[in-house]
Amino acid sequence: MAGDYALVTGGARNIGAAIARRLTADGLRVIVADRVPPEHDALSEFVQVDLSDAEALRCALDGALAGRRVTRLVNNAGIVAPAALEDTDLEDFAQVQAVNLRAPVICAQAVLPAMKAAGMGRIVSISSRAALGKELRTAYAASKAGLHGMTRTWALELGRHGITVNAVGPGPINTALFQAVNPPGDPRTQAIIDGVPVKRLGTPEDVAAAVGFLASDQAGFVTGQVLYVCGGMTIGAA
């Protein structure tokens, strides 16, 4: 991995920050692309960009990736826009797809030349168990299910170039965002924990560990897969 770069979208905070730290610890130089400045220093470069703006994202990546051996891509950035079906706003729906689906396509296209030149690459996308169905998640579930389809399609297309493509599907992860919606000690929060077979919330580091493996040299025979990091919550559903 010496000298290789990893592009991590949404790598400024929460799960993305843990992924950036893990990949840095594994010897990669990390480029973080995010809308907000990072809360950590586990990176070689920060690219401030709105991932929903296709042209701005392309331009930002053209500058940040030029001349660099980028052999890892982690599509972590995502937005939710929860709503019941009858309340789903089509502009919100389109915005979710722009960040959760279109941005990964743009990022993958940007890193492919370097990966093909290197004869290897690792693309890991952060999905969600919501891809299997979750109330009030029409836009989000559609985007994550689409991400699964792209993961499998890209795995078939890119395997001949030594590029593997996988996804990680987190369950409930104890981040600041999770706590804002599910306060510690709240009965509803406890009900979520009780529903996890291992009886705890996941941590950002749990997700980062899975990403670290799939992004490693040792994962060259694993491709087209969705690895759920959910404490067993998807058993019987996936």
Coordinates of C-alpha atoms in Angstrom, one line a residue:
M1 CA 0.0 0.0 0.0
A2 CA 3.0 2.3 0.3
G3 CA 2.4 5.4 -1.7
D4 CA -1.2 4.5 -2.6
Y5 CA -4.1 6.9 -2.0
A6 CA -7.6 6.2 -0.9
L7 CA -10.5 8.5 -1.7
V8 CA -13.1 8.6 1.1
T9 CA -16.3 10.6 0.5
G10 CA -18.1 11.9 3.6
G11 CA -14.9 11.2 5.5
A12 CA -15.1 14.2 7.8
R13 CA -17.2 12.8 10.7
N14 CA -18.7 9.8 12.3
I15 CA -18.3 6.6 10.3
G16 CA -16.4 8.3 7.6
A17 CA -13.8 9.7 10.0
A18 CA -13.3 6.2 11.5
I19 CA -12.8 4.8 8.0
A20 CA -10.2 7.6 7.2
R21 CA -8.4 6.7 10.5
R22 CA -8.4 3.0 9.7
L23 CA -7.1 3.4 6.2
T24 CA -4.4 5.8 7.4
A25 CA -3.3 3.3 10.0
D26 CA -3.2 0.7 7.3
G27 CA -0.6 2.8 5.4
L28 CA -2.8 4.6 2.8
R29 CA -2.8 8.3 2.1
V30 CA -6.3 9.4 2.5
I31 CA -8.1 12.1 0.5
V32 CA -11.3 13.1 2.2
A33 CA -14.1 14.7 0.0
D34 CA -16.9 16.2 2.1
R35 CA -19.1 19.2 2.4
V36 CA -17.8 20.1 5.9
P37 CA -14.2 20.2 7.2
P38 CA -12.9 17.1 8.9
E39 CA -12.9 16.7 12.7
H40 CA -9.7 14.7 12.5
D41 CA -6.2 14.8 10.9
A42 CA -6.1 11.3 9.5
L43 CA -5.8 12.5 5.9
S44 CA -3.4 13.8 3.3
E45 CA -5.8 16.2 1.7
F46 CA -9.3 17.6 2.2
V47 CA -11.5 18.4 -0.8
Q48 CA -14.5 20.5 0.2
V49 CA -17.3 19.8 -2.3
D50 CA -21.0 19.3 -2.4
L51 CA -21.4 15.8 -3.6
S52 CA -24.8 16.5 -5.0
D53 CA -23.3 18.9 -7.5
A54 CA -22.1 16.6 -10.3
E55 CA -20.0 19.2 -12.2
A56 CA -18.4 20.6 -9.0
L57 CA -17.6 17.0 -7.9
R58 CA -16.0 16.2 -11.2
C59 CA -13.9 19.3 -11.2
A60 CA -12.8 18.8 -7.6
L61 CA -11.7 15.2 -8.3
D62 CA -9.9 16.2 -11.4
G63 CA -7.6 18.4 -9.4
A64 CA -7.3 16.2 -6.3
L65 CA -6.5 13.0 -8.0
A66 CA -4.2 14.2 -10.8
G67 CA -0.9 12.3 -10.8
R68 CA -1.8 10.2 -7.8
R69 CA -2.0 6.4 -7.5
V70 CA -5.5 6.2 -6.1
T71 CA -6.2 2.5 -5.7
R72 CA -9.0 2.6 -3.1
L73 CA -12.4 4.3 -3.1
V74 CA -14.8 4.3 -0.3
N75 CA -18.2 5.7 -1.2
N76 CA -19.4 6.7 2.3
A77 CA -21.3 10.0 1.9
G78 CA -25.0 9.6 2.2
I79 CA -28.2 11.5 3.1
V80 CA -31.6 10.1 4.2
A81 CA -34.6 12.4 3.8
P82 CA -37.1 10.2 5.8
A83 CA -40.7 10.4 4.9
A84 CA -43.8 8.3 4.4
L85 CA -44.6 7.5 0.8
E86 CA -47.4 10.0 0.5
D87 CA -45.2 12.7 1.9
T88 CA -42.1 11.9 -0.2
D89 CA -41.0 15.1 -2.0
L90 CA -39.6 14.4 -5.5
E91 CA -36.9 17.0 -5.1
D92 CA -35.8 15.4 -1.9
F93 CA -35.9 12.0 -3.6
A94 CA -33.7 13.3 -6.4
Q95 CA -31.3 14.8 -4.0
V96 CA -30.9 11.5 -2.1
Q97 CA -30.1 9.7 -5.4
A98 CA -27.7 12.4 -6.4
V99 CA -25.6 11.9 -3.3
N100 CA -26.1 8.2 -2.6
L101 CA -26.0 6.9 -6.2
R102 CA -24.8 9.4 -8.7
A103 CA -21.8 10.6 -6.7
P104 CA -20.4 7.0 -6.4
V105 CA -20.6 6.7 -10.2
I106 CA -18.7 9.9 -10.6
C107 CA -16.1 8.9 -8.0
A108 CA -15.6 5.5 -9.5
Q109 CA -15.2 6.9 -13.0
A110 CA -12.6 9.3 -11.6
V111 CA -10.4 6.7 -9.9
L112 CA -10.7 4.0 -12.6
P113 CA -7.8 5.2 -14.8
A114 CA -5.4 5.0 -11.8
M115 CA -6.7 1.6 -10.7
K116 CA -6.5 0.1 -14.2
A117 CA -3.0 1.4 -14.6
A118 CA -2.0 -0.1 -11.2
G119 CA -3.6 -3.4 -12.1
M120 CA -5.6 -3.5 -8.9
G121 CA -8.2 -1.5 -7.0
R122 CA -10.7 -1.7 -4.2
I123 CA -14.1 0.0 -4.3
V124 CA -16.1 -0.2 -1.1
S125 CA -19.5 1.5 -0.8
I126 CA -21.3 2.1 2.5
S127 CA -24.9 0.8 2.1
S128 CA -27.5 0.1 4.8
R129 CA -29.8 -2.6 6.0
A130 CA -32.5 -0.2 4.8
A131 CA -31.8 -1.6 1.4
L132 CA -33.8 -4.7 2.6
G133 CA -36.8 -2.5 3.5
K134 CA -37.5 0.1 6.2
E135 CA -40.5 2.2 6.9
L136 CA -40.2 6.0 6.0
R137 CA -37.2 5.4 3.8
T138 CA -38.5 5.4 0.2
A139 CA -35.7 7.5 -1.2
Y140 CA -33.0 6.1 1.0
A141 CA -33.9 2.4 0.6
A142 CA -34.1 2.9 -3.2
S143 CA -30.6 4.5 -3.3
K144 CA -29.0 1.7 -1.2
A145 CA -30.7 -1.1 -3.1
G146 CA -29.4 0.6 -6.3
L147 CA -26.0 0.7 -4.7
H148 CA -26.1 -3.1 -4.3
G149 CA -27.0 -3.5 -8.0
M150 CA -24.1 -1.2 -9.0
T151 CA -21.7 -3.1 -6.7
R152 CA -22.5 -6.4 -8.3
T153 CA -22.4 -5.0 -11.8
W154 CA -19.1 -3.2 -11.3
A155 CA -17.6 -6.4 -9.8
L156 CA -18.4 -8.3 -13.0
E157 CA -17.1 -5.5 -15.2
L158 CA -13.9 -4.7 -13.3
G159 CA -12.7 -8.0 -12.0
R160 CA -10.5 -8.6 -15.0
H161 CA -8.5 -5.5 -14.1
G162 CA -7.8 -6.7 -10.6
I163 CA -10.4 -4.4 -9.1
T164 CA -12.8 -5.7 -6.5
V165 CA -16.1 -4.0 -5.6
N166 CA -18.0 -4.6 -2.4
A167 CA -20.4 -2.9 0.0
V168 CA -20.8 -2.7 3.7
G169 CA -24.2 -2.6 5.2
P170 CA -24.2 -1.1 8.8
G171 CA -26.9 -1.7 11.3
P172 CA -27.5 0.8 14.2
I173 CA -24.2 2.6 14.8
N174 CA -23.6 4.7 17.8
T175 CA -22.7 8.0 16.2
A176 CA -23.5 11.6 17.1
L177 CA -26.2 11.6 14.5
F178 CA -27.7 8.4 15.9
Q179 CA -27.7 9.8 19.5
A180 CA -29.4 13.0 18.3
V181 CA -32.4 11.0 17.1
N182 CA -32.1 8.2 19.7
P183 CA -30.9 9.7 23.1
P184 CA -29.0 7.4 25.4
G185 CA -31.3 6.0 28.1
D186 CA -34.5 6.6 26.1
P187 CA -36.8 3.5 26.1
R188 CA -36.9 3.6 22.3
T189 CA -33.1 3.5 22.1
Q190 CA -33.1 0.6 24.5
A191 CA -35.7 -1.1 22.3
I192 CA -33.3 -0.8 19.3
I193 CA -30.5 -2.3 21.4
D194 CA -32.7 -5.1 22.6
G195 CA -33.5 -5.9 18.9
V196 CA -29.8 -6.5 18.1
P197 CA -28.8 -10.2 18.6
V198 CA -25.4 -9.2 20.1
K199 CA -27.2 -6.7 22.5
R200 CA -25.2 -3.6 21.7
L201 CA -25.0 -0.8 19.2
G202 CA -22.3 -0.9 16.6
T203 CA -19.4 1.6 16.6
P204 CA -17.9 3.5 13.7
E205 CA -14.8 1.4 14.3
D206 CA -16.8 -1.8 13.6
V207 CA -17.7 -0.5 10.2
A208 CA -14.2 0.8 9.6
A209 CA -12.8 -2.6 10.3
A210 CA -14.9 -4.2 7.7
V211 CA -14.0 -1.5 5.2
G212 CA -10.3 -2.0 6.1
F213 CA -10.5 -5.7 5.2
L214 CA -12.3 -5.2 2.0
A215 CA -9.9 -2.4 1.0
S216 CA -6.8 -4.6 1.8
D217 CA -4.5 -6.5 -0.5
Q218 CA -5.8 -9.7 1.2
A219 CA -9.4 -9.2 -0.1
G220 CA -8.6 -9.8 -3.7
F221 CA -10.8 -12.9 -3.9
V222 CA -13.9 -11.2 -2.4
T223 CA -16.0 -9.2 -4.8
G224 CA -19.6 -8.4 -5.5
Q225 CA -20.6 -8.9 -1.9
V226 CA -22.5 -7.0 0.7
L227 CA -21.1 -7.4 4.2
Y228 CA -23.6 -6.5 6.9
V229 CA -22.1 -5.1 10.0
C230 CA -25.3 -5.1 12.0
G231 CA -24.9 -7.4 15.1
G232 CA -27.0 -10.0 13.4
M233 CA -30.1 -7.8 12.7
T234 CA -30.3 -8.9 9.0
I235 CA -30.3 -12.6 9.8
G236 CA -33.3 -14.1 7.9
A237 CA -33.7 -10.9 5.8
A238 CA -30.6 -10.6 3.6

